[in-house]
PDB file of C-alpha atoms in Angstrom:
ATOM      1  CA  UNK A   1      94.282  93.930  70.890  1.00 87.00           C
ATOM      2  CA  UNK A   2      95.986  96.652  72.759  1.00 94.00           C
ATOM      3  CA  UNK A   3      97.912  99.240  72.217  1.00 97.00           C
ATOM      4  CA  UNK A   4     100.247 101.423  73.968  1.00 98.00           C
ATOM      5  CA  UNK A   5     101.211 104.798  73.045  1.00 98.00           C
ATOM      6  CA  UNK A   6     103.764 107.367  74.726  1.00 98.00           C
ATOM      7  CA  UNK A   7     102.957 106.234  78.395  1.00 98.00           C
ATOM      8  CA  UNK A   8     104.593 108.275  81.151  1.00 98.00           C
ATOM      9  CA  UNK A   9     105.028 108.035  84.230  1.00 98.00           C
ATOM     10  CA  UNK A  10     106.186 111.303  86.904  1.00 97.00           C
ATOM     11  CA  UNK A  11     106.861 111.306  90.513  1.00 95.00           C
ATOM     12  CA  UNK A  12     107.953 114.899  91.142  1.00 95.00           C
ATOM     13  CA  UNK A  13     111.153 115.010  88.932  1.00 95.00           C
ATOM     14  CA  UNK A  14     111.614 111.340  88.908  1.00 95.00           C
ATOM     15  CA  UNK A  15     110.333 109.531  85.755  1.00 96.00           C
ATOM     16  CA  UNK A  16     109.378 106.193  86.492  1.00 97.00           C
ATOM     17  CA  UNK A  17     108.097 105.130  83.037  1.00 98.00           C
ATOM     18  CA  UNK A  18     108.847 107.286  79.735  1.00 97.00           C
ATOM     19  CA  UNK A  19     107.788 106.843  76.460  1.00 98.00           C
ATOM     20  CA  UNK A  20     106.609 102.891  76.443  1.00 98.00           C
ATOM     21  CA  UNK A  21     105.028 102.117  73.256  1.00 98.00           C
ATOM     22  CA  UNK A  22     103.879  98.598  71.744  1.00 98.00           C
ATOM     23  CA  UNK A  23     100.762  96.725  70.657  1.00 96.00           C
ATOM     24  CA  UNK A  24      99.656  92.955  71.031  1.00 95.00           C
ATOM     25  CA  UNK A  25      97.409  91.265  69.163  1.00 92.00           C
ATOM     26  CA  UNK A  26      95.155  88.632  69.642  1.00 89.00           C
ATOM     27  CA  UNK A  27      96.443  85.576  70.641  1.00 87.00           C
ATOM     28  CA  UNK A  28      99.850  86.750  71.515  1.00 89.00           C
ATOM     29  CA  UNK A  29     101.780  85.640  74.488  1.00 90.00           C
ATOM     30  CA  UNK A  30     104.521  88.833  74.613  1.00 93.00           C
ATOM     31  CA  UNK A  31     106.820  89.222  78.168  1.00 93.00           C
ATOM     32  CA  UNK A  32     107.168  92.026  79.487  1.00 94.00           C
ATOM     33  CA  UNK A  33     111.135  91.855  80.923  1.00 92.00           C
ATOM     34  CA  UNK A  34     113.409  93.733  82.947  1.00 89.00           C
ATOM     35  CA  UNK A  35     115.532  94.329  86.122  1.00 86.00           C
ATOM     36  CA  UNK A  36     113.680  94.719  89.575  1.00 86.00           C
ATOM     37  CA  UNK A  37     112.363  98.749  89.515  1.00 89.00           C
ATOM     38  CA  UNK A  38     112.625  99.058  85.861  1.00 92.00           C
ATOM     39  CA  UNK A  39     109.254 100.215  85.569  1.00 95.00           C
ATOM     40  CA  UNK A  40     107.396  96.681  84.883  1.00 94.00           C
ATOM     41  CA  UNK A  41     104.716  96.807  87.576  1.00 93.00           C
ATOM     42  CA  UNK A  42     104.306 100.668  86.567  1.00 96.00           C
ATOM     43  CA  UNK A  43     103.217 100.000  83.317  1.00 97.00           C
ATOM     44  CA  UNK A  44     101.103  97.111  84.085  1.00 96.00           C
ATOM     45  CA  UNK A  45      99.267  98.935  86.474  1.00 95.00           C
ATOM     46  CA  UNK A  46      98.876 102.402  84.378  1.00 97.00           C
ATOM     47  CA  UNK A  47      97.337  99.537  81.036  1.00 96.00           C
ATOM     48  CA  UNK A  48      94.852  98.050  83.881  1.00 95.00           C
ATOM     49  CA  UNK A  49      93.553 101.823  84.828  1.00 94.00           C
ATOM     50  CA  UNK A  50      95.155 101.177  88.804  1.00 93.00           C
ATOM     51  CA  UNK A  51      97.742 104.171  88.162  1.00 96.00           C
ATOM     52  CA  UNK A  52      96.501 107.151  85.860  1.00 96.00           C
ATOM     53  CA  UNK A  53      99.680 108.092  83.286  1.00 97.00           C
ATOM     54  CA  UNK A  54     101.251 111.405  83.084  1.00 98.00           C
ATOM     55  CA  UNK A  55     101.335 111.041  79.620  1.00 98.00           C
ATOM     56  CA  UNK A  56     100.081 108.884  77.008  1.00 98.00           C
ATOM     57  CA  UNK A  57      97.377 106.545  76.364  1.00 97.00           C
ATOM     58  CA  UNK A  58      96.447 102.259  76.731  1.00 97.00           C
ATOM     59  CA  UNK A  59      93.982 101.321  74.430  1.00 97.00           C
ATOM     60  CA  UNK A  60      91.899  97.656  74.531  1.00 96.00           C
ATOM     61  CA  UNK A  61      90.181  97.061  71.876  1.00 94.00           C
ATOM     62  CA  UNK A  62      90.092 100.643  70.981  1.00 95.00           C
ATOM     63  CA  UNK A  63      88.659 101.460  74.324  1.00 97.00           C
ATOM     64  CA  UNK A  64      91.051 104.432  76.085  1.00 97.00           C
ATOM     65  CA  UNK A  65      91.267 103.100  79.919  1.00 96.00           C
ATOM     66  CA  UNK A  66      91.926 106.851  81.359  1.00 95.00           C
ATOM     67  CA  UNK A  67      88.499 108.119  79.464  1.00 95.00           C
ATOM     68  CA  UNK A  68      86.534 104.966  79.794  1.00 96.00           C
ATOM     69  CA  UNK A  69      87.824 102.983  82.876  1.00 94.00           C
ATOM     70  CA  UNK A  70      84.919 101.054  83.473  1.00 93.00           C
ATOM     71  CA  UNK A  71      84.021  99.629  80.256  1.00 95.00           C
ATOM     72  CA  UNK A  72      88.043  98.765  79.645  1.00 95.00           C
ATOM     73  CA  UNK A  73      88.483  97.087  82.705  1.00 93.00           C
ATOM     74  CA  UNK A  74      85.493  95.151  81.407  1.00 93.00           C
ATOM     75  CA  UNK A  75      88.257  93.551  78.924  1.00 95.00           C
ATOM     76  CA  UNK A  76      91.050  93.187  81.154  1.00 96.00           C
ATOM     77  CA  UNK A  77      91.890  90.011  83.508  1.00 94.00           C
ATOM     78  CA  UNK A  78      94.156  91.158  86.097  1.00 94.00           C
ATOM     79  CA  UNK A  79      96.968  89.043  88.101  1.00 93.00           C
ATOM     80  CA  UNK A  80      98.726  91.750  90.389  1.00 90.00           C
ATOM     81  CA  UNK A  81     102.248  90.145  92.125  1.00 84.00           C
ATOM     82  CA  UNK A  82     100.115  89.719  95.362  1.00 82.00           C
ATOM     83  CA  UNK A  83      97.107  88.386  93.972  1.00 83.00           C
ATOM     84  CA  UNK A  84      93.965  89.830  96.427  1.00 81.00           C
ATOM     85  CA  UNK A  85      92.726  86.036  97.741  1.00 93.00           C
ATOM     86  CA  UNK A  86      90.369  85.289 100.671  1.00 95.00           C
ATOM     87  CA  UNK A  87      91.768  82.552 102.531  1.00 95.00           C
ATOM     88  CA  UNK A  88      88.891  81.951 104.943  1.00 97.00           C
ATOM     89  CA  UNK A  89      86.899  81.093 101.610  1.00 98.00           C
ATOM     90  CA  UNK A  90      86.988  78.039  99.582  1.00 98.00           C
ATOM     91  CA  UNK A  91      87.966  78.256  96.380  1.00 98.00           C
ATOM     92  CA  UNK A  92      84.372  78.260  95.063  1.00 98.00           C
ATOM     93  CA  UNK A  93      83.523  80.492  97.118  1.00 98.00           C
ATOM     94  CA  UNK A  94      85.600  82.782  96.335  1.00 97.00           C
ATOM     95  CA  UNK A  95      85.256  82.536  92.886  1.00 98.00           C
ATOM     96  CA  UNK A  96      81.505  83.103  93.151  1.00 97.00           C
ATOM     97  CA  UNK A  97      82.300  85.691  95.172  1.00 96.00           C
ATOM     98  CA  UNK A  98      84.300  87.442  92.219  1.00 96.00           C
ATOM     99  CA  UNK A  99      81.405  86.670  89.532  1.00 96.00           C
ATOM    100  CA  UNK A 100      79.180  88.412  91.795  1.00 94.00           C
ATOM    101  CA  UNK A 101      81.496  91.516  92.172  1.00 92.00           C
ATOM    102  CA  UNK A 102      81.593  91.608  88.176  1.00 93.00           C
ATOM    103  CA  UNK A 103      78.055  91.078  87.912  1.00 93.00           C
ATOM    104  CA  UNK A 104      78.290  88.352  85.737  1.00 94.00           C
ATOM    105  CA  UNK A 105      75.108  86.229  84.205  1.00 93.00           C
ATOM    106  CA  UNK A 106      75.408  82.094  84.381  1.00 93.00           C
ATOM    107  CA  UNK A 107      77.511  82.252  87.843  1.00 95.00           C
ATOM    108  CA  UNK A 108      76.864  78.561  87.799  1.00 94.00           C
ATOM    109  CA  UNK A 109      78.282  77.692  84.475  1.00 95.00           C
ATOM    110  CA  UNK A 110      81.060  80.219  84.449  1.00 95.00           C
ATOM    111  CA  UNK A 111      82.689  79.060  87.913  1.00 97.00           C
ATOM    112  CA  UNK A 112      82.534  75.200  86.642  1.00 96.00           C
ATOM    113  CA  UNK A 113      84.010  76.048  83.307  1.00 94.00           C
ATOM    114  CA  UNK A 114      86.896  78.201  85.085  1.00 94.00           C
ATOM    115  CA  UNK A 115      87.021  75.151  87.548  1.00 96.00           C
ATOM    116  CA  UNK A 116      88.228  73.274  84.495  1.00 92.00           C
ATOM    117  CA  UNK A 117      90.503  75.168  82.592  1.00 89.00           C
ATOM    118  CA  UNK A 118      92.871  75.884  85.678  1.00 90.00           C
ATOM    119  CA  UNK A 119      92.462  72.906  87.336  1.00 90.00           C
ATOM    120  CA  UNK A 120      91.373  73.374  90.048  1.00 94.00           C
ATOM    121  CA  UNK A 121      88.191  71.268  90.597  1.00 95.00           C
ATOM    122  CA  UNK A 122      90.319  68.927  92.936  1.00 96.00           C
ATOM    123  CA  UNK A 123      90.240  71.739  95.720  1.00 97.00           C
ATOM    124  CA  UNK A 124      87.232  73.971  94.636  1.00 97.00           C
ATOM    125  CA  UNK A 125      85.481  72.619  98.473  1.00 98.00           C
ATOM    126  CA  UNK A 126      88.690  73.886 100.318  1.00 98.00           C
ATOM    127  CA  UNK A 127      89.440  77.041 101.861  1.00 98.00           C
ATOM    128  CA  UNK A 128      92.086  78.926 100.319  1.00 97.00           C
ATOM    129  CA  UNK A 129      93.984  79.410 103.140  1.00 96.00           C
ATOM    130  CA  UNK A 130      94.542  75.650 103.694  1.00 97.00           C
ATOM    131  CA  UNK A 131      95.697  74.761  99.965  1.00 96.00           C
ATOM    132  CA  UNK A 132      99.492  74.805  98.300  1.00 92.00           C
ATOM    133  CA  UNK A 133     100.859  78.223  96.875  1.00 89.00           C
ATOM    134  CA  UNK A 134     100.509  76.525  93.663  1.00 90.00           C
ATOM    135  CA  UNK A 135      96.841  76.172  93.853  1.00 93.00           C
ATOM    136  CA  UNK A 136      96.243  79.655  95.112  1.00 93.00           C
ATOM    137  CA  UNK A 137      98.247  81.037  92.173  1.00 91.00           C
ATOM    138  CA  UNK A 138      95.720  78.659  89.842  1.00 92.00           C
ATOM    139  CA  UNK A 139      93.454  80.460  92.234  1.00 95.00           C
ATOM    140  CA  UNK A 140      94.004  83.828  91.326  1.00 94.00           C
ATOM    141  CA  UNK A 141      94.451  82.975  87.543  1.00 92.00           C
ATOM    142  CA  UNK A 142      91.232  81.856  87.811  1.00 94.00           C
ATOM    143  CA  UNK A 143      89.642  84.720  88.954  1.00 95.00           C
ATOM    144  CA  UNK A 144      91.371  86.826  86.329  1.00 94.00           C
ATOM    145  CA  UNK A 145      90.024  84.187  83.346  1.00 93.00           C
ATOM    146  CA  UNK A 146      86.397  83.991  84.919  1.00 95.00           C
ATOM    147  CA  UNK A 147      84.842  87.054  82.768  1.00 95.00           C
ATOM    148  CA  UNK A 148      86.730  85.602  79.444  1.00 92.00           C
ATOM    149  CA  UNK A 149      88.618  89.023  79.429  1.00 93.00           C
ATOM    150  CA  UNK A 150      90.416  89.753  75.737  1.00 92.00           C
ATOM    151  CA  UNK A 151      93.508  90.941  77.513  1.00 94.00           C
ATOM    152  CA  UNK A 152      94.970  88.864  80.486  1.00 93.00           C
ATOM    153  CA  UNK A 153      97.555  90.400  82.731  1.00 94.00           C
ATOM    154  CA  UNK A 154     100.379  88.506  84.757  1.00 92.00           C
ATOM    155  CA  UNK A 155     102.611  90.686  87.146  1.00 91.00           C
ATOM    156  CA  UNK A 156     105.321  87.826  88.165  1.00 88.00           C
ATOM    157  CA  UNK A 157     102.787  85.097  88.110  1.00 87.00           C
ATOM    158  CA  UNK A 158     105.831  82.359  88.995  1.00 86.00           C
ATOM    159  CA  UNK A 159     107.569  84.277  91.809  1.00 82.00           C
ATOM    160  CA  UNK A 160     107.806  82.208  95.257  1.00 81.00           C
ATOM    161  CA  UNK A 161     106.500  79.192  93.807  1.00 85.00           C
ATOM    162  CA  UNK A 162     108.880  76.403  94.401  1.00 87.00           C
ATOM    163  CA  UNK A 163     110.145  74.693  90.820  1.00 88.00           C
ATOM    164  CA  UNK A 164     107.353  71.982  90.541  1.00 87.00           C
ATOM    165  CA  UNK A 165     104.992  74.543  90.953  1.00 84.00           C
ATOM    166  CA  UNK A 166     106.566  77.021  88.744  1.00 86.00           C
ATOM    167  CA  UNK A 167     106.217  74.171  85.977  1.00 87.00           C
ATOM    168  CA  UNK A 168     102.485  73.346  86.523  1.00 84.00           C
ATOM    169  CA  UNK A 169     102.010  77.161  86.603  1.00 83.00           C
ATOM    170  CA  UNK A 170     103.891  77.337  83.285  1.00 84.00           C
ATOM    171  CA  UNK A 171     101.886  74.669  82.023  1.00 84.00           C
ATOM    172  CA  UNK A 172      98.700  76.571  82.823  1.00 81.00           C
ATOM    173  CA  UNK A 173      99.384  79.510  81.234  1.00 81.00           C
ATOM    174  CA  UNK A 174     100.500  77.603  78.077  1.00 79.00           C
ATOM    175  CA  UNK A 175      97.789  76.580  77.622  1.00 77.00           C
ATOM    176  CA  UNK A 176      96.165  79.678  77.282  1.00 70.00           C
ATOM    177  CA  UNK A 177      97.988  81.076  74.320  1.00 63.00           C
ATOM    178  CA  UNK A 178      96.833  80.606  70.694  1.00 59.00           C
ATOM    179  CA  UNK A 179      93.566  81.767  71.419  1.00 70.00           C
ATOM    180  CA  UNK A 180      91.461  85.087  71.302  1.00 78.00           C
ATOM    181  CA  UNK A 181      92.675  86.585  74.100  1.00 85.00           C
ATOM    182  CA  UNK A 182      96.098  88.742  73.879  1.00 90.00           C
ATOM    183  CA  UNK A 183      98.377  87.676  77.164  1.00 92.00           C
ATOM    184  CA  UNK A 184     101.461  89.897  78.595  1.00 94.00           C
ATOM    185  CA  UNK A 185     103.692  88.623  81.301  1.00 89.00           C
ATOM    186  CA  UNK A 186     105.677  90.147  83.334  1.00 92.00           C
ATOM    187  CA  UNK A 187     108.946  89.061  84.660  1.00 88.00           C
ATOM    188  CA  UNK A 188     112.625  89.924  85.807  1.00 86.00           C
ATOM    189  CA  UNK A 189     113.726  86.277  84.825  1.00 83.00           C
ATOM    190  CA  UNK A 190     114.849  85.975  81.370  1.00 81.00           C
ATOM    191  CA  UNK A 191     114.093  81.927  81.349  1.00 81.00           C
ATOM    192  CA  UNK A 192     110.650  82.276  82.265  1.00 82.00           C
ATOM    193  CA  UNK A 193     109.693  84.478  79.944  1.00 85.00           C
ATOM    194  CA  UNK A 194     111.556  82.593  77.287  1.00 82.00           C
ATOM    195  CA  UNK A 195     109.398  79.246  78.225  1.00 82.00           C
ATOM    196  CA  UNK A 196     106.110  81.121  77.691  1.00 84.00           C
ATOM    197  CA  UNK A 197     106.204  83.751  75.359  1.00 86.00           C
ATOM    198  CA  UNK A 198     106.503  84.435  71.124  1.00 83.00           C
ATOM    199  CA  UNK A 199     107.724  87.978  71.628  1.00 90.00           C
ATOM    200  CA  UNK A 200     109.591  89.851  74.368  1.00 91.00           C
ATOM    201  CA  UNK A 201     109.849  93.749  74.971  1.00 94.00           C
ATOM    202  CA  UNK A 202     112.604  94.569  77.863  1.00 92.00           C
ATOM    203  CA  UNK A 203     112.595  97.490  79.639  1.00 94.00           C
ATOM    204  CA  UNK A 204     115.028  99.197  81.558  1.00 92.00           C
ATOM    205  CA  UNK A 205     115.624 102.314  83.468  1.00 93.00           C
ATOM    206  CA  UNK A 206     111.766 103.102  82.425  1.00 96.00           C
ATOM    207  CA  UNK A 207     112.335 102.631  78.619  1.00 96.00           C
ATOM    208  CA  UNK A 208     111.918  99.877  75.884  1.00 95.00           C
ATOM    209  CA  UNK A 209     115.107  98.701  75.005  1.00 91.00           C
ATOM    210  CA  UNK A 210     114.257  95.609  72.576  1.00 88.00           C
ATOM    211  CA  UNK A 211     110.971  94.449  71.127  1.00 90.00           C
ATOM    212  CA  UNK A 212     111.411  91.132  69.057  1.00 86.00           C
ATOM    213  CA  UNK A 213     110.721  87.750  68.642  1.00 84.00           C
ATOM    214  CA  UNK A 214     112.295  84.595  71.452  1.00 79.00           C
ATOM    215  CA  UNK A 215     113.442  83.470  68.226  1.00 72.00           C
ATOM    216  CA  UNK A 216     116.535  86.185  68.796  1.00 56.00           C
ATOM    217  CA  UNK A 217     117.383  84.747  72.154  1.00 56.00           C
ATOM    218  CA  UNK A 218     120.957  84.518  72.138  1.00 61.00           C
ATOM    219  CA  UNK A 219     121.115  88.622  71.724  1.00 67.00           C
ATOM    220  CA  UNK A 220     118.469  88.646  74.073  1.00 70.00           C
ATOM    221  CA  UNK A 221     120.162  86.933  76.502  1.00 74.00           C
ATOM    222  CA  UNK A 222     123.445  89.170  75.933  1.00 75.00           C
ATOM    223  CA  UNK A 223     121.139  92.118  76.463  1.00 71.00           C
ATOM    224  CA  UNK A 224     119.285  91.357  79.529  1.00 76.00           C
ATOM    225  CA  UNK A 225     122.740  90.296  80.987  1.00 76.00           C
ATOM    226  CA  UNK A 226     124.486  93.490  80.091  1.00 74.00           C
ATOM    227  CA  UNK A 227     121.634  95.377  81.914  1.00 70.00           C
ATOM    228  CA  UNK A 228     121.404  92.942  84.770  1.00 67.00           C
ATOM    229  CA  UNK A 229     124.789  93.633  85.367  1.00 71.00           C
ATOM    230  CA  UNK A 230     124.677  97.222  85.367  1.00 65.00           C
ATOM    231  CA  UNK A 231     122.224  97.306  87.666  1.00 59.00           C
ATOM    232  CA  UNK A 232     124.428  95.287  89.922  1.00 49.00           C
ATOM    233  CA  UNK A 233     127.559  97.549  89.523  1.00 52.00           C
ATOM    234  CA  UNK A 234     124.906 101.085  90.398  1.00 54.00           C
ATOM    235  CA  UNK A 235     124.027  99.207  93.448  1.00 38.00           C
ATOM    236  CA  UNK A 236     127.615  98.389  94.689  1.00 40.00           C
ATOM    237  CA  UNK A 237     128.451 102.083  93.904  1.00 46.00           C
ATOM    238  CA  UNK A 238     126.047 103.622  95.914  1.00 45.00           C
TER     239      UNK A 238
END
């Protein structure tokens, strides 16, 4: 589980993230929504111990990532938006490469059981810089699943993937929920995040505005648009 209490955020006098608090258990898929700059990417990155907070704390599994980094990031699989992939490597490669860096025990048997479960046996011999978008995104999925984290992280894990990948990418992660391991996803798309997860949180302006269930999508829906729209009308009158 984690849990998120009172995180801040200050640049100088700008507040990029204020006040964000929520937990997720195990085995919950939750979206994390919101305009472009609303302080998504922020958050993720302050809950995977990338960007210390002003204020506030993440907890995994009871583990506080700004007093014990190390041992927290042990429990976290991490997609960033521009996933950090080696195209000169093949896939396996790569993915041994990453066991190594984590110091994992049964390389062997961990790389051909992540192989699996994103599908990506098919290209494991190829470099990554020769296969399809959609396979490097399995890619770096991959390489966020490989240490069987308890939390998994996606910042945007659809964007620039063309609509048949954004399906078998969808389908992937799908697949993951219902298990042990407690999933947020980021996204400024309300439809993606409503094909994926139980539970959404938006934020906006750097603050939660909703936290419920997909089951209340309609007012979701009216929300995200009202916001969507304001962001449009601040742009056009500056």
């Amino acid at each position: 589980m984690i849990e998120v209490s009172g995180l801040t955020k200050k640049y100088g006098s700008l507040i990029a993230i204020e006040n964000i608090t929520f937990r997720v258990r195990s085995g919950e898929i939750v979206g994390l929504l919101g305009p472009n700059g609303a302080g998504k990417t922020t958050t993720l990155r302050i809950i995977t111990g990338y960007l210390p907070p002003t204020a506030g704390t993440a907890k995994i599994d009871g583990i506080d990532i700004s007093q014990k980094p190390e041992k927290a990031k042990e429990k976290i699989g991490y997609l960033p938006e521009n996933a950090p992939l080696y195209p000169e490597l093949t896939v396996e490669e790569y993915l041994r490469f990453v066991a190594g860096i984590r110091h994992l025990s049964d390389v062997d048997g961990r790389v051909i059981a992540i192989l699996k479960r994103t599908g990506t046996e098919i290209v494991r011999k190829r470099l990554i810089g020769n296969i399809s978008k959609g396979y490097r995104q399995r890619v770096a999925i991959a390489q966020a699943l490989i240490h069987d984290p308890d939390l998994l992280i996606l910042d945007e894990p659809t964007v620039g993937l063309d609509p048949k990948q954004i399906l078998e990418v969808r389908g992937l992660l799908k697949m993951l929920g219902g298990g042990r391991q407690a999933v947020i996803f980021s996204s400024h798309i309300l439809q993606e995040v409503s094909a994926l997860c139980e539970r959404v949180i938006i934020i906006h302006r750097g603050k939660i505005v909703a936290d419920q269930s997909i089951s209340g999508a309609t007012d979701l829906e009216a929300l995200f648009l009202k916001l969507t729209e304001e962001e449009a009308a601040d742009v056009v009158s500056t």
